[in-house]
CSV table of C-alpha atoms in Angstrom, one decimal:
chain,number,residue,atom,x,y,z
O,15,MET,CA,23.7,38.4,15.5
O,16,ASN,CA,25.5,41.0,13.3
O,17,ILE,CA,23.8,44.5,13.6
O,18,ASP,CA,24.9,48.0,12.7
O,19,SER,CA,25.0,51.0,15.0
O,20,GLN,CA,21.3,51.7,14.3
O,21,GLY,CA,20.3,48.2,15.3
O,22,ASN,CA,19.7,46.9,11.7
O,23,ARG,CA,20.9,43.5,10.7
O,24,LEU,CA,23.9,43.5,8.4
O,25,GLN,CA,23.9,41.8,5.1
O,26,LYS,CA,25.4,38.4,4.9
O,27,HIS,CA,27.7,37.6,2.0
O,28,ARG,CA,27.8,34.2,0.2
O,29,ARG,CA,29.6,33.1,-2.9
O,30,VAL,CA,27.8,30.8,-5.3
O,31,ALA,CA,29.1,29.1,-8.5
O,32,ILE,CA,27.1,27.7,-11.4
O,33,LEU,CA,28.9,24.9,-13.3
O,34,GLY,CA,28.0,22.8,-16.2
O,35,LYS,CA,28.3,22.0,-19.9
O,36,CYS,CA,27.9,24.8,-22.4
O,37,THR,CA,24.3,24.9,-23.8
O,38,VAL,CA,22.6,23.7,-20.5
O,39,GLY,CA,21.3,27.2,-19.7
O,40,LYS,CA,23.7,28.5,-17.1
O,41,THR,CA,23.8,32.0,-18.7
O,42,SER,CA,20.0,32.0,-19.0
O,43,PHE,CA,19.8,31.2,-15.3
O,44,GLY,CA,22.0,34.2,-14.5
O,45,ARG,CA,20.2,36.5,-16.8
O,46,ILE,CA,16.8,35.6,-15.2
O,47,LEU,CA,18.3,36.4,-11.8
O,48,ARG,CA,19.4,39.8,-13.1
O,49,LYS,CA,16.0,40.4,-14.8
O,50,LEU,CA,17.5,40.5,-18.2
O,51,ALA,CA,15.9,39.2,-21.4
O,52,LEU,CA,16.9,35.8,-22.6
O,53,PRO,CA,18.9,35.6,-25.9
O,54,SER,CA,17.1,34.3,-28.9
O,55,ASP,CA,19.9,32.0,-29.8
O,56,TYR,CA,22.8,30.3,-28.1
O,57,ARG,CA,25.9,32.4,-27.6
O,58,PRO,CA,29.0,31.1,-25.7
O,59,SER,CA,29.7,33.3,-22.7
O,60,PRO,CA,32.8,34.0,-20.7
O,61,HIS,CA,33.1,33.6,-16.9
O,62,ASN,CA,30.7,36.2,-15.5
O,63,GLU,CA,30.2,37.5,-12.0
O,64,PHE,CA,27.2,39.5,-10.6
O,65,LYS,CA,25.5,40.3,-7.4
O,66,HIS,CA,22.1,39.1,-6.3
O,67,ASN,CA,20.2,40.1,-3.1
O,68,LEU,CA,17.6,38.0,-1.2
O,69,GLU,CA,16.0,37.6,2.2
O,70,LEU,CA,15.8,34.4,4.2
O,71,CYS,CA,14.4,34.0,7.8
O,72,GLY,CA,14.7,37.7,8.4
O,73,ASN,CA,18.3,37.9,7.2
O,74,LYS,CA,19.5,39.9,4.2
O,75,TYR,CA,22.0,38.2,1.9
O,76,GLN,CA,24.1,39.6,-0.9
O,77,LEU,CA,25.3,36.8,-3.2
O,78,GLU,CA,28.3,36.9,-5.4
O,79,ILE,CA,27.3,34.6,-8.2
O,80,HIS,CA,29.9,33.1,-10.6
O,81,ASP,CA,28.5,32.0,-14.0
O,82,THR,CA,31.5,29.9,-15.1
O,83,ILE,CA,32.6,29.1,-18.6
O,84,GLY,CA,30.7,26.1,-20.0
O,85,MET,CA,32.5,22.9,-20.9
O,86,GLU,CA,32.5,21.6,-24.5
O,87,ASN,CA,33.1,18.0,-23.4
O,88,GLU,CA,34.1,15.8,-20.5
O,89,ALA,CA,37.8,16.4,-21.1
O,90,ASP,CA,37.3,20.1,-20.3
O,91,VAL,CA,36.4,19.3,-16.6
O,92,ASN,CA,40.1,18.7,-15.8
O,93,PHE,CA,41.1,22.2,-16.8
O,94,THR,CA,38.2,24.2,-15.2
O,95,ILE,CA,38.4,24.2,-11.4
O,96,SER,CA,41.3,25.3,-9.3
O,97,PRO,CA,41.6,24.6,-5.5
O,98,GLU,CA,42.0,28.3,-4.7
O,99,TRP,CA,38.8,29.3,-6.5
O,100,ALA,CA,36.7,26.4,-5.4
O,101,GLY,CA,37.7,26.8,-1.8
O,102,ASN,CA,36.3,30.3,-1.7
O,103,VAL,CA,32.8,29.2,-3.0
O,104,ASP,CA,30.1,28.6,-0.3
O,105,ALA,CA,27.7,26.6,-2.5
O,106,PHE,CA,27.4,25.2,-6.0
O,107,VAL,CA,24.8,24.7,-8.6
O,108,ILE,CA,25.8,21.9,-11.0
O,109,MET,CA,23.6,22.1,-14.1
O,110,TYR,CA,22.7,19.6,-16.8
O,111,ALA,CA,20.0,19.5,-19.5
O,112,ILE,CA,17.5,16.7,-19.1
O,113,ASN,CA,17.6,16.1,-22.9
O,114,ASP,CA,21.4,15.9,-23.1
O,115,ARG,CA,23.1,12.7,-21.7
O,116,GLU,CA,26.6,14.1,-22.1
O,117,SER,CA,25.7,17.1,-19.9
O,118,PHE,CA,24.7,14.8,-17.1
O,119,GLU,CA,28.0,12.9,-17.3
O,120,ILE,CA,29.8,16.2,-17.2
O,121,ALA,CA,27.8,17.1,-14.1
O,122,LYS,CA,28.9,13.9,-12.3
O,123,LEU,CA,32.5,14.5,-13.3
O,124,LEU,CA,32.3,18.1,-11.9
O,125,ARG,CA,31.2,16.7,-8.5
O,126,THR,CA,34.2,14.3,-8.6
O,127,LYS,CA,36.5,17.1,-9.6
O,128,LEU,CA,35.2,19.4,-6.8
O,129,ALA,CA,35.8,16.7,-4.2
O,130,TYR,CA,39.3,16.2,-5.5
O,131,VAL,CA,40.4,19.8,-5.5
O,132,LEU,CA,38.7,20.4,-2.1
O,133,GLY,CA,40.9,17.8,-0.5
O,134,MET,CA,38.5,14.8,-0.5
O,135,GLY,CA,40.6,12.8,-3.0
O,136,HIS,CA,38.3,10.3,-4.8
O,137,ARG,CA,35.8,10.3,-1.9
O,138,GLU,CA,33.3,12.5,-3.8
O,139,ASN,CA,30.4,11.0,-1.8
O,140,GLU,CA,31.7,12.7,1.3
O,141,LEU,CA,32.0,16.2,-0.1
O,142,SER,CA,30.1,18.4,2.3
O,143,THR,CA,29.9,21.7,0.4
O,144,PRO,CA,26.2,22.4,-0.1
O,145,MET,CA,25.1,22.1,-3.7
O,146,ILE,CA,22.1,21.4,-6.0
O,147,LEU,CA,22.2,19.1,-9.0
O,148,LEU,CA,19.9,21.0,-11.4
O,149,GLY,CA,18.3,19.6,-14.5
O,150,ASN,CA,17.2,22.3,-16.9
O,151,LYS,CA,15.0,22.4,-20.1
O,152,ARG,CA,12.0,20.8,-18.6
O,153,ASP,CA,9.9,22.9,-21.1
O,154,VAL,CA,11.3,21.1,-24.2
O,155,ILE,CA,10.3,17.8,-22.6
O,156,ASP,CA,6.9,19.0,-21.5
O,157,ASN,CA,6.0,20.4,-25.0
O,158,GLY,CA,7.2,17.2,-26.7
O,159,SER,CA,9.7,18.8,-28.9
O,160,GLU,CA,12.6,16.7,-27.5
O,161,LYS,CA,12.9,13.5,-25.6
O,162,ARG,CA,14.2,13.0,-22.0
O,163,GLU,CA,17.6,11.4,-21.8
O,164,ILE,CA,18.1,11.4,-18.0
O,165,THR,CA,15.3,9.9,-16.0
O,166,LYS,CA,14.2,11.2,-12.6
O,167,GLU,CA,15.0,7.9,-11.1
O,168,GLU,CA,18.6,8.0,-12.4
O,169,VAL,CA,19.1,11.4,-10.9
O,170,LYS,CA,17.6,10.3,-7.6
O,171,ARG,CA,20.0,7.3,-7.5
O,172,THR,CA,22.9,9.5,-8.3
O,173,VAL,CA,22.3,12.1,-5.7
O,174,LYS,CA,21.5,9.5,-3.0
O,175,LYS,CA,25.2,8.6,-3.0
O,176,TRP,CA,26.2,12.3,-2.5
O,177,SER,CA,26.3,14.0,0.8
O,178,ASN,CA,24.8,17.4,1.3
O,179,CYS,CA,23.3,17.6,-2.2
O,180,LYS,CA,19.8,18.3,-3.3
O,181,TYR,CA,18.3,18.0,-6.8
O,182,ALA,CA,15.5,19.5,-8.9
O,183,GLU,CA,14.3,20.0,-12.5
O,184,ILE,CA,13.3,23.4,-13.8
O,185,THR,CA,12.9,25.5,-16.9
O,186,CYS,CA,15.1,28.6,-16.9
O,187,LYS,CA,12.3,30.4,-18.8
O,188,ARG,CA,10.4,30.8,-15.6
O,189,SER,CA,11.8,33.4,-13.2
O,190,SER,CA,9.9,32.0,-10.3
O,191,GLU,CA,11.7,28.6,-10.7
O,192,VAL,CA,15.1,30.2,-11.0
O,193,ASN,CA,14.6,32.3,-8.0
O,194,GLN,CA,13.3,29.4,-6.0
O,195,ILE,CA,16.5,27.4,-6.7
O,196,ILE,CA,18.8,30.2,-5.5
O,197,LEU,CA,16.7,30.6,-2.3
O,198,GLU,CA,16.7,26.8,-1.7
O,199,LEU,CA,20.5,26.7,-2.2
O,200,ILE,CA,21.2,29.4,0.4
O,201,LYS,CA,18.6,27.9,2.7
O,202,HIS,CA,20.4,24.5,2.3
O,203,HIS,CA,23.8,26.2,3.1
O,204,GLU,CA,22.5,28.1,6.1
O,205,GLU,CA,20.8,25.1,7.6
O,206,HIS,CA,23.8,22.9,7.1
O,207,PHE,CA,26.0,25.3,9.0
O,208,GLU,CA,23.3,25.9,11.5
O,209,HIS,CA,23.1,29.7,10.7
O,210,ILE,CA,19.3,29.3,10.6
O,211,PRO,CA,17.0,26.7,12.2
O,212,SER,CA,16.2,23.6,10.1
O,213,GLU,CA,12.6,23.3,8.9
O,214,LYS,CA,12.8,19.5,8.9
O,215,SER,CA,9.9,17.8,10.6
O,216,LEU,CA,10.6,15.7,13.7
O,217,THR,CA,10.1,12.5,11.6
O,218,SER,CA,12.6,13.7,9.0
O,219,GLN,CA,15.1,14.5,11.7
O,220,ILE,CA,14.8,11.1,13.2
O,221,LEU,CA,15.1,9.3,9.8
O,222,ALA,CA,18.2,11.4,9.0
O,223,ARG,CA,19.9,10.9,12.3
O,224,PHE,CA,19.4,7.2,12.9
O,225,PHE,CA,18.9,5.8,9.4
O,226,GLY,CA,20.6,8.3,7.2
O,227,VAL,CA,17.4,8.8,5.2
O,228,THR,CA,17.1,12.4,3.8
O,229,ASN,CA,14.8,14.0,1.4
O,230,GLN,CA,17.0,15.5,-1.2
O,231,HIS,CA,14.4,16.5,-3.7
O,232,ILE,CA,13.3,20.1,-4.1
O,233,HIS,CA,9.7,20.5,-5.0
O,234,ILE,CA,9.3,23.2,-7.7
O,235,ASN,CA,6.2,25.2,-7.9
O,236,THR,CA,5.5,25.1,-11.6
O,237,LYS,CA,2.2,27.0,-11.5
O,238,SER,CA,3.3,30.3,-10.0
């Protein structure tokens, strides 16, 4: 355990990156974490970095969060990620909008690109860096203003092929949901590398160890 001269636990530092198509809500996600107002209209944003603090299992964490430049289309994925940058990121959030098919295809390409630049070649299913595949804009589906283009079952089938990846759907307009995702991401990372004890039940541990069955879905509290 890392402690200072007064016996206090030292902060742990983790680097997180948020990737996805432009317009999926990456910048709104970051503004909510920084307790800033959401913009009234869409404005393209440059690569942005900021700090975010949280506590987990009695440990204090300072996160360096990278809100990356959003991609206009699938072709942009090839020019976005460098091995040097990706190799220094501890965990990823890959975002898409559940009312935007292209954003989901870009999200899948990003997973493939990350695997490639991190030395996995075309074996993206084996990429072990912790990540969350995050669907945003649940609010526009719930209120009926737009139609869902990516089903929950399709997301589940997609993530089932990916190692060390969880998934969820949120609305970035609710700060409780945004904060839960970041907490779940760091928890996912720390459990994976055994920095904190896993909270999986005995049954879940047996299913994962002997049958490869894992619960990758993050339950979002939509009422808080």
